[in-house]
PDB file of C-alpha atoms and ligand atoms in Angstrom:
ATOM      1  CA  MET A   1     -15.620 -71.936 -20.975  1.00 57.00           C
ATOM      2  CA  ASN A   2     -16.820 -69.046 -22.796  1.00 78.00           C
ATOM      3  CA  LEU A   3     -14.521 -65.843 -22.407  1.00 89.00           C
ATOM      4  CA  PRO A   4     -16.288 -62.363 -22.214  1.00 93.00           C
ATOM      5  CA  CYS A   5     -16.065 -60.163 -25.065  1.00 95.00           C
ATOM      6  CA  GLU A   6     -14.038 -57.695 -23.248  1.00 94.00           C
ATOM      7  CA  ILE A   7     -11.260 -60.253 -22.508  1.00 93.00           C
ATOM      8  CA  VAL A   8     -11.463 -61.651 -26.086  1.00 93.00           C
ATOM      9  CA  MET A   9     -11.038 -58.393 -27.778  1.00 92.00           C
ATOM     10  CA  ASP A  10      -7.775 -57.676 -25.201  1.00 91.00           C
ATOM     11  CA  LEU A  11      -6.191 -61.017 -25.938  1.00 93.00           C
ATOM     12  CA  VAL A  12      -7.018 -60.418 -30.076  1.00 92.00           C
ATOM     13  CA  ALA A  13      -3.711 -58.657 -30.064  1.00 89.00           C
ATOM     14  CA  LEU A  14      -1.666 -61.449 -28.622  1.00 90.00           C
ATOM     15  CA  TYR A  15      -3.601 -63.930 -30.546  1.00 92.00           C
ATOM     16  CA  GLN A  16      -3.024 -62.265 -33.633  1.00 89.00           C
ATOM     17  CA  ASP A  17       0.652 -61.714 -33.004  1.00 86.00           C
ATOM     18  CA  GLY A  18       0.945 -65.317 -32.086  1.00 87.00           C
ATOM     19  CA  LEU A  19       2.120 -64.504 -28.530  1.00 90.00           C
ATOM     20  CA  ALA A  20      -0.954 -66.318 -26.529  1.00 91.00           C
ATOM     21  CA  ASN A  21      -0.113 -69.678 -25.380  1.00 92.00           C
ATOM     22  CA  PRO A  22      -2.051 -72.488 -26.923  1.00 93.00           C
ATOM     23  CA  VAL A  23      -4.893 -72.565 -24.257  1.00 92.00           C
ATOM     24  CA  THR A  24      -5.465 -68.917 -24.820  1.00 92.00           C
ATOM     25  CA  LYS A  25      -5.417 -69.186 -28.685  1.00 93.00           C
ATOM     26  CA  ASN A  26      -8.051 -72.020 -28.615  1.00 93.00           C
ATOM     27  CA  SER A  27     -10.277 -70.056 -26.314  1.00 93.00           C
ATOM     28  CA  VAL A  28     -10.028 -67.048 -28.437  1.00 93.00           C
ATOM     29  CA  ALA A  29     -10.403 -68.984 -31.654  1.00 94.00           C
ATOM     30  CA  ALA A  30     -13.575 -70.900 -30.009  1.00 94.00           C
ATOM     31  CA  HIS A  31     -15.085 -67.393 -29.063  1.00 95.00           C
ATOM     32  CA  LEU A  32     -14.224 -65.905 -32.456  1.00 95.00           C
ATOM     33  CA  ARG A  33     -16.040 -68.678 -34.023  1.00 95.00           C
ATOM     34  CA  THR A  34     -19.251 -68.108 -32.027  1.00 95.00           C
ATOM     35  CA  CYS A  35     -19.129 -64.354 -31.654  1.00 95.00           C
ATOM     36  CA  PRO A  36     -19.660 -62.127 -34.754  1.00 95.00           C
ATOM     37  CA  ASP A  37     -18.795 -58.936 -32.809  1.00 94.00           C
ATOM     38  CA  CYS A  38     -15.474 -60.272 -31.625  1.00 95.00           C
ATOM     39  CA  ARG A  39     -14.915 -61.641 -35.090  1.00 95.00           C
ATOM     40  CA  ARG A  40     -15.392 -58.246 -36.723  1.00 95.00           C
ATOM     41  CA  TYR A  41     -13.170 -56.658 -34.019  1.00 93.00           C
ATOM     42  CA  TYR A  42     -10.765 -59.387 -34.955  1.00 93.00           C
ATOM     43  CA  LYS A  43     -10.764 -58.917 -38.527  1.00 92.00           C
ATOM     44  CA  GLN A  44     -10.352 -55.127 -38.227  1.00 90.00           C
ATOM     45  CA  TYR A  45      -7.645 -55.726 -35.858  1.00 88.00           C
ATOM     46  CA  ARG A  46      -5.677 -57.989 -38.288  1.00 86.00           C
ATOM     47  CA  ARG A  47      -6.309 -55.553 -41.016  1.00 85.00           C
ATOM     48  CA  PHE A  48      -4.809 -52.884 -39.105  1.00 78.00           C
ATOM     49  CA  SER A  49      -1.859 -54.620 -37.595  1.00 75.00           C
ATOM     50  CA  GLN A  50      -0.755 -56.140 -40.789  1.00 66.00           C
ATOM     51  CA  LYS A  51      -0.367 -52.772 -42.595  1.00 58.00           C
ATOM     52  CA  PRO A  52       2.596 -51.776 -40.212  1.00 53.00           C
ATOM     53  CA  SER A  53       4.067 -55.233 -39.910  1.00 49.00           C
ATOM     54  CA  ASN A  54       3.894 -56.583 -43.477  1.00 48.00           C
ATOM     55  CA  MET A  55       4.019 -53.329 -45.514  1.00 48.00           C
ATOM     56  CA  GLY A  56       5.854 -50.913 -43.151  1.00 47.00           C
ATOM     57  CA  GLN A  57       8.482 -53.207 -41.188  1.00 49.00           C
ATOM     58  CA  ILE A  58       9.994 -55.347 -43.790  1.00 53.00           C
ATOM     59  CA  PRO A  59      10.452 -52.858 -46.785  1.00 59.00           C
ATOM     60  CA  SER A  60      11.777 -50.390 -44.348  1.00 60.00           C
ATOM     61  CA  GLU A  61      14.302 -52.703 -43.193  1.00 66.00           C
ATOM     62  CA  ASN A  62      15.223 -53.269 -46.977  1.00 76.00           C
ATOM     63  CA  ALA A  63      15.012 -49.676 -47.443  1.00 77.00           C
ATOM     64  CA  ALA A  64      17.698 -48.992 -44.757  1.00 77.00           C
ATOM     65  CA  GLU A  65      19.613 -51.957 -45.960  1.00 80.00           C
ATOM     66  CA  GLN A  66      19.583 -50.678 -49.646  1.00 82.00           C
ATOM     67  CA  GLU A  67      20.327 -47.125 -48.195  1.00 82.00           C
ATOM     68  CA  PHE A  68      23.191 -48.713 -46.459  1.00 83.00           C
ATOM     69  CA  CYS A  69      24.614 -50.449 -49.530  1.00 84.00           C
ATOM     70  CA  ARG A  70      24.206 -47.200 -51.626  1.00 88.00           C
ATOM     71  CA  LEU A  71      26.185 -45.359 -49.164  1.00 88.00           C
ATOM     72  CA  ALA A  72      28.994 -48.040 -48.929  1.00 88.00           C
ATOM     73  CA  GLU A  73      28.972 -48.105 -52.622  1.00 88.00           C
ATOM     74  CA  LYS A  74      29.062 -44.318 -52.734  1.00 89.00           C
ATOM     75  CA  MET A  75      31.956 -44.180 -50.222  1.00 89.00           C
ATOM     76  CA  ARG A  76      33.864 -46.815 -52.356  1.00 89.00           C
ATOM     77  CA  HIS A  77      33.573 -44.996 -55.467  1.00 89.00           C
ATOM     78  CA  ARG A  78      34.588 -41.769 -53.887  1.00 90.00           C
ATOM     79  CA  ARG A  79      37.585 -43.549 -52.295  1.00 90.00           C
ATOM     80  CA  MET A  80      38.469 -44.992 -55.773  1.00 91.00           C
ATOM     81  CA  LEU A  81      37.957 -41.714 -57.479  1.00 91.00           C
ATOM     82  CA  ILE A  82      40.509 -40.160 -54.725  1.00 92.00           C
ATOM     83  CA  GLY A  83      42.985 -42.780 -55.192  1.00 93.00           C
ATOM     84  CA  ILE A  84      42.832 -42.581 -58.954  1.00 93.00           C
ATOM     85  CA  GLY A  85      43.084 -38.750 -58.785  1.00 93.00           C
ATOM     86  CA  PHE A  86      45.963 -39.102 -56.355  1.00 92.00           C
ATOM     87  CA  PHE A  87      47.702 -41.608 -58.608  1.00 92.00           C
ATOM     88  CA  SER A  88      47.507 -39.233 -61.579  1.00 93.00           C
ATOM     89  CA  TYR A  89      48.566 -36.457 -59.890  1.00 92.00           C
ATOM     90  CA  VAL A  90      51.759 -38.305 -58.757  1.00 93.00           C
ATOM     91  CA  CYS A  91      52.469 -39.710 -62.075  1.00 93.00           C
ATOM     92  CA  ALA A  92      51.979 -36.196 -63.621  1.00 94.00           C
ATOM     93  CA  SER A  93      54.279 -34.552 -61.077  1.00 93.00           C
ATOM     94  CA  TRP A  94      56.925 -37.620 -61.709  1.00 94.00           C
ATOM     95  CA  CYS A  95      56.575 -36.990 -65.275  1.00 94.00           C
ATOM     96  CA  LEU A  96      57.154 -33.256 -65.224  1.00 93.00           C
ATOM     97  CA  LEU A  97      60.181 -33.891 -62.683  1.00 93.00           C
ATOM     98  CA  VAL A  98      61.726 -36.265 -65.136  1.00 93.00           C
ATOM     99  CA  MET A  99      61.121 -33.918 -68.041  1.00 92.00           C
ATOM    100  CA  LEU A 100      62.425 -30.992 -66.214  1.00 92.00           C
ATOM    101  CA  TRP A 101      65.472 -33.151 -65.261  1.00 92.00           C
ATOM    102  CA  MET A 102      66.214 -34.475 -68.651  1.00 90.00           C
ATOM    103  CA  ARG A 103      65.842 -30.811 -69.943  1.00 90.00           C
ATOM    104  CA  MET A 104      68.542 -29.778 -67.425  1.00 88.00           C
ATOM    105  CA  ARG A 105      70.894 -32.686 -68.109  1.00 87.00           C
ATOM    106  CA  LYS A 106      70.549 -31.932 -71.838  1.00 80.00           C
ATOM    107  CA  ARG A 107      71.467 -28.263 -71.478  1.00 72.00           C
ATOM    108  CA  GLY A 108      73.966 -28.916 -68.870  1.00 62.00           C
TER     109      GLY A 108
HETATM  110 ZN1   ZN B 201     -17.250 -61.789 -28.338  1.00 56.34          ZN
END
């Protein structure tokens, strides 16, 4: 059961992505072993399809994750800074109030 080259070339995408069923896979593999044209096509397809899947998808996912982590870290940092700022503001006001109050008491 030798498949026509046109069909094999159509099936190469499924074959490469591992989506073809075992019978199709075996037929395509058998054809690729015997047909240099389809083998060349398959190699080109593999080289072309590996770039986006291996060098594009996974790192971009990682990049998105890294970006998210960076943003979360930034937000946490900012929240902490705001907290510290607010805390020191409250402390300073309290100190000022206490100093004022003590001075007024001393005088009075
Ligand atoms: Zn062929």
